[in-house]
PDB file of C-alpha atoms in Angstrom:
ATOM      1  CA  ASN A 158     -45.064-126.657  59.982  1.00 61.00           C
ATOM      2  CA  ALA A 159     -43.143-127.686  63.051  1.00 75.00           C
ATOM      3  CA  GLY A 160     -41.647-124.674  63.015  1.00 91.00           C
ATOM      4  CA  VAL A 161     -39.171-125.350  65.888  1.00 94.00           C
ATOM      5  CA  THR A 162     -38.477-128.867  67.423  1.00 95.00           C
ATOM      6  CA  GLN A 163     -36.265-129.019  70.674  1.00 96.00           C
ATOM      7  CA  THR A 164     -35.730-132.857  72.074  1.00 95.00           C
ATOM      8  CA  PRO A 165     -35.491-134.767  74.765  1.00 96.00           C
ATOM      9  CA  LYS A 166     -38.895-133.002  76.191  1.00 94.00           C
ATOM     10  CA  PHE A 167     -37.382-134.679  80.262  1.00 95.00           C
ATOM     11  CA  ARG A 168     -34.040-135.886  81.296  1.00 95.00           C
ATOM     12  CA  ILE A 169     -32.552-136.467  84.270  1.00 96.00           C
ATOM     13  CA  LEU A 170     -28.479-136.201  84.250  1.00 96.00           C
ATOM     14  CA  LYS A 171     -26.540-137.053  86.913  1.00 96.00           C
ATOM     15  CA  ILE A 172     -23.267-134.772  88.177  1.00 96.00           C
ATOM     16  CA  GLY A 173     -20.819-134.895  85.841  1.00 96.00           C
ATOM     17  CA  GLN A 174     -22.770-137.110  82.529  1.00 96.00           C
ATOM     18  CA  SER A 175     -22.774-134.806  79.391  1.00 96.00           C
ATOM     19  CA  MET A 176     -25.709-135.056  77.062  1.00 96.00           C
ATOM     20  CA  THR A 177     -26.696-132.606  73.697  1.00 97.00           C
ATOM     21  CA  LEU A 178     -30.246-130.664  73.995  1.00 97.00           C
ATOM     22  CA  GLN A 179     -31.080-130.859  70.140  1.00 97.00           C
ATOM     23  CA  CYS A 180     -33.373-128.136  68.304  1.00 97.00           C
ATOM     24  CA  THR A 181     -34.330-128.288  64.604  1.00 97.00           C
ATOM     25  CA  GLN A 182     -36.752-125.431  63.067  1.00 96.00           C
ATOM     26  CA  ASP A 183     -37.538-125.111  59.673  1.00 94.00           C
ATOM     27  CA  MET A 184     -38.926-121.654  58.419  1.00 92.00           C
ATOM     28  CA  ASN A 185     -35.720-120.995  57.369  1.00 91.00           C
ATOM     29  CA  HIS A 186     -34.115-118.532  59.824  1.00 91.00           C
ATOM     30  CA  ASN A 187     -31.097-117.494  59.856  1.00 88.00           C
ATOM     31  CA  TYR A 188     -31.083-116.454  64.259  1.00 89.00           C
ATOM     32  CA  MET A 189     -30.857-118.580  66.440  1.00 92.00           C
ATOM     33  CA  TYR A 190     -30.860-118.645  70.444  1.00 92.00           C
ATOM     34  CA  TRP A 191     -31.122-121.201  73.919  1.00 95.00           C
ATOM     35  CA  TYR A 192     -31.943-119.724  76.375  1.00 94.00           C
ATOM     36  CA  ARG A 193     -32.414-121.244  80.226  1.00 95.00           C
ATOM     37  CA  GLN A 194     -35.135-120.520  82.512  1.00 92.00           C
ATOM     38  CA  ASP A 195     -35.226-120.920  86.074  1.00 90.00           C
ATOM     39  CA  PRO A 196     -37.590-120.327  88.745  1.00 80.00           C
ATOM     40  CA  GLY A 197     -38.700-116.807  89.143  1.00 76.00           C
ATOM     41  CA  MET A 198     -36.111-115.348  86.998  1.00 79.00           C
ATOM     42  CA  GLY A 199     -36.997-114.511  83.178  1.00 82.00           C
ATOM     43  CA  LEU A 200     -35.021-115.874  80.375  1.00 89.00           C
ATOM     44  CA  LYS A 201     -31.569-115.917  79.766  1.00 90.00           C
ATOM     45  CA  LEU A 202     -29.631-116.508  76.974  1.00 89.00           C
ATOM     46  CA  ILE A 203     -26.860-119.238  76.549  1.00 93.00           C
ATOM     47  CA  TYR A 204     -25.664-119.319  73.188  1.00 92.00           C
ATOM     48  CA  TYR A 205     -27.110-116.916  69.821  1.00 89.00           C
ATOM     49  CA  SER A 206     -26.211-117.561  66.733  1.00 90.00           C
ATOM     50  CA  VAL A 207     -26.678-115.569  63.095  1.00 85.00           C
ATOM     51  CA  GLY A 208     -26.576-117.926  60.437  1.00 88.00           C
ATOM     52  CA  ALA A 209     -25.023-120.913  59.362  1.00 92.00           C
ATOM     53  CA  GLY A 210     -20.806-120.993  60.524  1.00 92.00           C
ATOM     54  CA  ILE A 211     -20.997-118.495  63.654  1.00 90.00           C
ATOM     55  CA  THR A 212     -21.909-118.165  67.392  1.00 91.00           C
ATOM     56  CA  ASP A 213     -21.783-116.537  70.095  1.00 88.00           C
ATOM     57  CA  LYS A 214     -21.877-116.190  74.030  1.00 88.00           C
ATOM     58  CA  GLY A 215     -24.624-114.874  75.708  1.00 87.00           C
ATOM     59  CA  GLU A 216     -25.689-113.289  78.583  1.00 85.00           C
ATOM     60  CA  VAL A 217     -24.518-117.331  80.622  1.00 92.00           C
ATOM     61  CA  PRO A 218     -22.277-119.477  78.430  1.00 94.00           C
ATOM     62  CA  ASN A 219     -20.244-121.196  81.317  1.00 94.00           C
ATOM     63  CA  GLY A 220     -20.455-124.759  80.777  1.00 95.00           C
ATOM     64  CA  TYR A 221     -22.337-124.922  77.462  1.00 97.00           C
ATOM     65  CA  ASN A 222     -21.232-125.386  73.501  1.00 97.00           C
ATOM     66  CA  VAL A 223     -23.273-124.678  70.338  1.00 97.00           C
ATOM     67  CA  SER A 224     -22.149-125.848  67.044  1.00 96.00           C
ATOM     68  CA  ARG A 225     -24.597-124.295  64.022  1.00 96.00           C
ATOM     69  CA  SER A 226     -23.184-126.389  61.590  1.00 96.00           C
ATOM     70  CA  THR A 227     -26.552-125.611  58.915  1.00 96.00           C
ATOM     71  CA  THR A 228     -29.209-123.283  58.550  1.00 94.00           C
ATOM     72  CA  GLU A 229     -32.085-125.450  60.272  1.00 96.00           C
ATOM     73  CA  ASP A 230     -29.602-127.040  63.470  1.00 97.00           C
ATOM     74  CA  PHE A 231     -28.456-125.786  66.832  1.00 97.00           C
ATOM     75  CA  PRO A 232     -27.619-128.014  69.617  1.00 98.00           C
ATOM     76  CA  LEU A 233     -26.681-127.353  72.528  1.00 97.00           C
ATOM     77  CA  ARG A 234     -23.586-129.608  74.521  1.00 97.00           C
ATOM     78  CA  LEU A 235     -23.326-129.934  78.089  1.00 95.00           C
ATOM     79  CA  GLU A 236     -19.604-131.505  78.425  1.00 89.00           C
ATOM     80  CA  LEU A 237     -20.210-131.895  82.309  1.00 93.00           C
ATOM     81  CA  ALA A 238     -23.178-131.924  83.742  1.00 95.00           C
ATOM     82  CA  ALA A 239     -23.433-129.393  87.274  1.00 96.00           C
ATOM     83  CA  PRO A 240     -27.111-129.173  89.891  1.00 95.00           C
ATOM     84  CA  SER A 241     -26.617-125.568  88.380  1.00 95.00           C
ATOM     85  CA  GLN A 242     -27.609-126.224  85.295  1.00 96.00           C
ATOM     86  CA  THR A 243     -30.810-127.889  86.156  1.00 96.00           C
ATOM     87  CA  SER A 244     -32.910-125.785  84.726  1.00 96.00           C
ATOM     88  CA  VAL A 245     -36.320-126.095  81.619  1.00 95.00           C
ATOM     89  CA  TYR A 246     -33.741-124.324  78.415  1.00 97.00           C
ATOM     90  CA  PHE A 247     -35.965-123.259  75.127  1.00 95.00           C
ATOM     91  CA  CYS A 248     -34.723-122.900  71.716  1.00 96.00           C
ATOM     92  CA  ALA A 249     -36.149-119.832  69.702  1.00 93.00           C
ATOM     93  CA  SER A 250     -35.260-118.710  66.038  1.00 92.00           C
ATOM     94  CA  SER A 251     -36.082-115.647  63.979  1.00 87.00           C
ATOM     95  CA  TYR A 252     -36.016-113.922  60.638  1.00 80.00           C
ATOM     96  CA  SER A 253     -34.323-111.009  61.821  1.00 68.00           C
ATOM     97  CA  ASP A 254     -34.671-108.838  64.827  1.00 58.00           C
ATOM     98  CA  ARG A 255     -38.980-109.488  65.024  1.00 64.00           C
ATOM     99  CA  VAL A 256     -40.537-112.160  66.598  1.00 71.00           C
ATOM    100  CA  PHE A 257     -38.919-115.047  68.108  1.00 82.00           C
ATOM    101  CA  THR A 258     -40.651-118.408  67.987  1.00 89.00           C
ATOM    102  CA  PHE A 259     -40.335-120.974  70.934  1.00 91.00           C
ATOM    103  CA  GLY A 260     -39.052-125.045  70.835  1.00 93.00           C
ATOM    104  CA  SER A 261     -41.742-126.025  73.681  1.00 92.00           C
ATOM    105  CA  GLY A 262     -37.953-126.648  76.411  1.00 94.00           C
ATOM    106  CA  THR A 263     -36.491-129.197  78.182  1.00 95.00           C
ATOM    107  CA  ARG A 264     -36.690-129.899  81.595  1.00 95.00           C
ATOM    108  CA  LEU A 265     -33.123-130.810  82.614  1.00 96.00           C
ATOM    109  CA  THR A 266     -32.578-131.687  86.174  1.00 96.00           C
ATOM    110  CA  VAL A 267     -28.906-132.402  87.256  1.00 96.00           C
ATOM    111  CA  VAL A 268     -28.305-134.757  90.751  1.00 95.00           C
TER     112      VAL A 268
ATOM    113  CA  GLU B 180     -26.079-104.561  80.232  1.00 78.00           C
ATOM    114  CA  ASP B 181     -29.092-104.241  78.999  1.00 83.00           C
ATOM    115  CA  LYS B 182     -31.702-104.012  81.899  1.00 91.00           C
ATOM    116  CA  VAL B 183     -35.841-105.016  81.331  1.00 95.00           C
ATOM    117  CA  VAL B 184     -37.356-105.033  84.795  1.00 96.00           C
ATOM    118  CA  GLN B 185     -41.352-106.424  85.103  1.00 97.00           C
ATOM    119  CA  SER B 186     -43.726-105.200  88.343  1.00 97.00           C
ATOM    120  CA  PRO B 187     -45.721-106.026  89.818  1.00 96.00           C
ATOM    121  CA  LEU B 188     -43.695-109.839  89.720  1.00 94.00           C
ATOM    122  CA  SER B 189     -47.055-111.038  90.672  1.00 95.00           C
ATOM    123  CA  LEU B 190     -50.767-110.332  91.184  1.00 96.00           C
ATOM    124  CA  VAL B 191     -53.975-112.413  92.317  1.00 97.00           C
ATOM    125  CA  VAL B 192     -57.864-110.455  90.969  1.00 97.00           C
ATOM    126  CA  HIS B 193     -60.552-111.485  90.123  1.00 97.00           C
ATOM    127  CA  GLU B 194     -62.904-112.653  87.680  1.00 97.00           C
ATOM    128  CA  GLY B 195     -63.584-109.532  85.004  1.00 97.00           C
ATOM    129  CA  ASP B 196     -61.496-107.633  87.066  1.00 97.00           C
ATOM    130  CA  THR B 197     -58.511-105.096  84.384  1.00 97.00           C
ATOM    131  CA  VAL B 198     -54.787-105.571  85.308  1.00 98.00           C
ATOM    132  CA  THR B 199     -52.086-103.523  84.007  1.00 98.00           C
ATOM    133  CA  LEU B 200     -48.941-105.129  83.755  1.00 98.00           C
ATOM    134  CA  ASN B 201     -45.686-102.883  83.725  1.00 98.00           C
ATOM    135  CA  CYS B 202     -42.267-103.472  81.486  1.00 98.00           C
ATOM    136  CA  SER B 203     -39.506-101.119  81.961  1.00 97.00           C
ATOM    137  CA  TYR B 204     -36.170-100.833  80.291  1.00 96.00           C
ATOM    138  CA  GLU B 205     -32.462 -99.680  79.770  1.00 94.00           C
ATOM    139  CA  VAL B 206     -31.880-101.398  76.235  1.00 89.00           C
ATOM    140  CA  THR B 207     -28.831 -99.550  73.696  1.00 87.00           C
ATOM    141  CA  ASN B 208     -29.797-100.260  70.442  1.00 88.00           C
ATOM    142  CA  PHE B 209     -33.730-100.525  70.916  1.00 90.00           C
ATOM    143  CA  ARG B 210     -35.340-102.254  68.583  1.00 88.00           C
ATOM    144  CA  SER B 211     -38.683-103.326  68.924  1.00 89.00           C
ATOM    145  CA  LEU B 212     -40.669-104.704  72.772  1.00 93.00           C
ATOM    146  CA  LEU B 213     -42.169-107.264  73.160  1.00 92.00           C
ATOM    147  CA  TRP B 214     -45.095-109.048  74.883  1.00 94.00           C
ATOM    148  CA  TYR B 215     -45.441-112.863  75.970  1.00 92.00           C
ATOM    149  CA  LYS B 216     -47.786-115.202  77.700  1.00 94.00           C
ATOM    150  CA  GLN B 217     -46.638-118.867  78.848  1.00 91.00           C
ATOM    151  CA  GLU B 218     -48.470-121.211  80.240  1.00 88.00           C
ATOM    152  CA  LYS B 219     -46.901-124.574  81.040  1.00 77.00           C
ATOM    153  CA  LYS B 220     -44.239-124.840  78.258  1.00 77.00           C
ATOM    154  CA  ALA B 221     -43.366-122.293  75.864  1.00 82.00           C
ATOM    155  CA  PRO B 222     -44.034-118.597  75.787  1.00 87.00           C
ATOM    156  CA  THR B 223     -46.403-117.832  73.099  1.00 87.00           C
ATOM    157  CA  PHE B 224     -46.557-114.347  70.821  1.00 85.00           C
ATOM    158  CA  LEU B 225     -48.662-111.794  71.618  1.00 91.00           C
ATOM    159  CA  PHE B 226     -47.998-108.077  71.004  1.00 89.00           C
ATOM    160  CA  MET B 227     -44.936-106.195  68.971  1.00 89.00           C
ATOM    161  CA  LEU B 228     -44.249-102.515  69.709  1.00 91.00           C
ATOM    162  CA  THR B 229     -41.851-100.640  67.800  1.00 87.00           C
ATOM    163  CA  SER B 230     -43.579 -97.101  67.765  1.00 83.00           C
ATOM    164  CA  SER B 231     -43.899 -94.880  70.653  1.00 86.00           C
ATOM    165  CA  GLY B 232     -48.274 -94.418  71.299  1.00 85.00           C
ATOM    166  CA  ILE B 233     -49.641 -96.524  69.043  1.00 86.00           C
ATOM    167  CA  GLU B 234     -51.849 -98.849  70.910  1.00 90.00           C
ATOM    168  CA  LYS B 235     -51.662-102.479  69.476  1.00 91.00           C
ATOM    169  CA  LYS B 236     -55.012-104.866  69.862  1.00 92.00           C
ATOM    170  CA  SER B 237     -56.023-108.185  70.202  1.00 92.00           C
ATOM    171  CA  GLY B 238     -59.400-108.893  72.485  1.00 95.00           C
ATOM    172  CA  ARG B 239     -59.517-107.533  75.956  1.00 97.00           C
ATOM    173  CA  LEU B 240     -55.265-107.368  75.223  1.00 97.00           C
ATOM    174  CA  SER B 241     -54.056-104.102  74.635  1.00 97.00           C
ATOM    175  CA  SER B 242     -50.260-102.761  74.777  1.00 97.00           C
ATOM    176  CA  ILE B 243     -48.438 -99.479  74.510  1.00 96.00           C
ATOM    177  CA  LEU B 244     -44.873 -98.510  74.062  1.00 95.00           C
ATOM    178  CA  ASP B 245     -43.469 -95.363  74.668  1.00 94.00           C
ATOM    179  CA  LYS B 246     -39.405 -94.772  73.598  1.00 90.00           C
ATOM    180  CA  LYS B 247     -39.421 -91.775  76.051  1.00 92.00           C
ATOM    181  CA  GLU B 248     -39.855 -92.591  79.100  1.00 92.00           C
ATOM    182  CA  LEU B 249     -38.755 -96.660  77.949  1.00 94.00           C
ATOM    183  CA  PHE B 250     -41.869 -97.964  79.610  1.00 95.00           C
ATOM    184  CA  SER B 251     -44.567-100.187  77.855  1.00 97.00           C
ATOM    185  CA  ILE B 252     -48.003-101.385  79.955  1.00 97.00           C
ATOM    186  CA  LEU B 253     -50.170-104.549  79.448  1.00 98.00           C
ATOM    187  CA  ASN B 254     -53.808-103.977  79.957  1.00 98.00           C
ATOM    188  CA  ILE B 255     -56.290-106.642  79.831  1.00 98.00           C
ATOM    189  CA  THR B 256     -59.676-106.400  80.216  1.00 97.00           C
ATOM    190  CA  ALA B 257     -62.865-108.469  81.793  1.00 97.00           C
ATOM    191  CA  THR B 258     -60.149-110.308  82.561  1.00 98.00           C
ATOM    192  CA  GLN B 259     -60.572-114.709  82.836  1.00 97.00           C
ATOM    193  CA  THR B 260     -59.396-117.581  84.559  1.00 96.00           C
ATOM    194  CA  GLY B 261     -58.130-118.412  81.243  1.00 95.00           C
ATOM    195  CA  ASP B 262     -55.700-115.479  81.710  1.00 97.00           C
ATOM    196  CA  SER B 263     -53.985-117.011  84.550  1.00 97.00           C
ATOM    197  CA  ALA B 264     -49.839-117.254  82.910  1.00 96.00           C
ATOM    198  CA  ILE B 265     -46.371-115.747  83.691  1.00 94.00           C
ATOM    199  CA  TYR B 266     -46.555-112.465  80.712  1.00 96.00           C
ATOM    200  CA  LEU B 267     -43.586-111.570  79.906  1.00 94.00           C
ATOM    201  CA  CYS B 268     -41.622-108.641  78.532  1.00 95.00           C
ATOM    202  CA  ALA B 269     -38.735-108.678  76.604  1.00 92.00           C
ATOM    203  CA  VAL B 270     -36.820-106.113  74.891  1.00 92.00           C
ATOM    204  CA  SER B 271     -34.704-106.829  70.896  1.00 87.00           C
ATOM    205  CA  ALA B 272     -31.474-104.663  70.393  1.00 86.00           C
ATOM    206  CA  TYR B 273     -28.929-104.627  67.596  1.00 83.00           C
ATOM    207  CA  SER B 274     -26.344-106.825  69.602  1.00 75.00           C
ATOM    208  CA  GLY B 275     -23.248-106.009  66.765  1.00 72.00           C
ATOM    209  CA  ALA B 276     -22.156-107.452  63.415  1.00 65.00           C
ATOM    210  CA  GLY B 277     -26.231-108.047  62.742  1.00 66.00           C
ATOM    211  CA  SER B 278     -27.337-109.622  65.212  1.00 71.00           C
ATOM    212  CA  TYR B 279     -30.280-109.422  67.624  1.00 74.00           C
ATOM    213  CA  GLN B 280     -31.266-110.154  71.085  1.00 79.00           C
ATOM    214  CA  LEU B 281     -33.917-109.871  73.732  1.00 83.00           C
ATOM    215  CA  THR B 282     -33.686-109.170  76.489  1.00 89.00           C
ATOM    216  CA  PHE B 283     -36.246-110.277  79.805  1.00 91.00           C
ATOM    217  CA  GLY B 284     -37.805-109.116  82.109  1.00 94.00           C
ATOM    218  CA  LYS B 285     -37.929-111.640  85.003  1.00 93.00           C
ATOM    219  CA  GLY B 286     -42.543-112.112  84.561  1.00 94.00           C
ATOM    220  CA  THR B 287     -45.382-110.965  86.270  1.00 96.00           C
ATOM    221  CA  LYS B 288     -47.084-114.383  86.610  1.00 95.00           C
ATOM    222  CA  LEU B 289     -50.990-113.519  87.487  1.00 97.00           C
ATOM    223  CA  SER B 290     -53.437-115.384  89.063  1.00 97.00           C
ATOM    224  CA  VAL B 291     -57.570-114.678  87.856  1.00 97.00           C
ATOM    225  CA  ILE B 292     -59.713-116.824  90.615  1.00 97.00           C
ATOM    226  CA  PRO B 293     -63.022-117.756  90.052  1.00 94.00           C
TER     227      PRO B 293
END
């Protein structure tokens, strides 16, 4: 059982480039989330989804976009990378509001 | 705006010490409070608390929730170097339209020295 799988694990982007962070879960969870974690700042919610075709903004959505075409996949898109988006990104999923399962994270550096 | 505050933000103890980590919260439509341990990578689940006064235990770790005073504590007894990590407190709340969100505190960085 793979759980939540994130790719890539590391990435360096130049300012203005775009990329997609991939997230896949195999637990048939309806809820999926993207968080970013900055040093000493805890995790902040970027976007979340309550099911295929339904997404909504979290606390820090600016500069990001998401889509949820299937239950399993919840990619996060950065269109014009900025240094402020340097962070560690975690995808998570849950069945309802109970225990969240996290992916192993993507460390992104924008230079 | 939902808020979760953890204290202390960092803590250094010697092996064998007992530590207490604190988490207070202000959220609307509270559902549960969760504790996670984060070492190098993703947070790993420790406890979920939904009812006041019922202690959850796992080995040397225990946690309790006070829904009246809006706080929780995480206790670690006989600390070991392997307990060194960031401990995250998060509160799950109903956010409308059938959805739930986790709001995280900034975490407590625990360092256990031999």
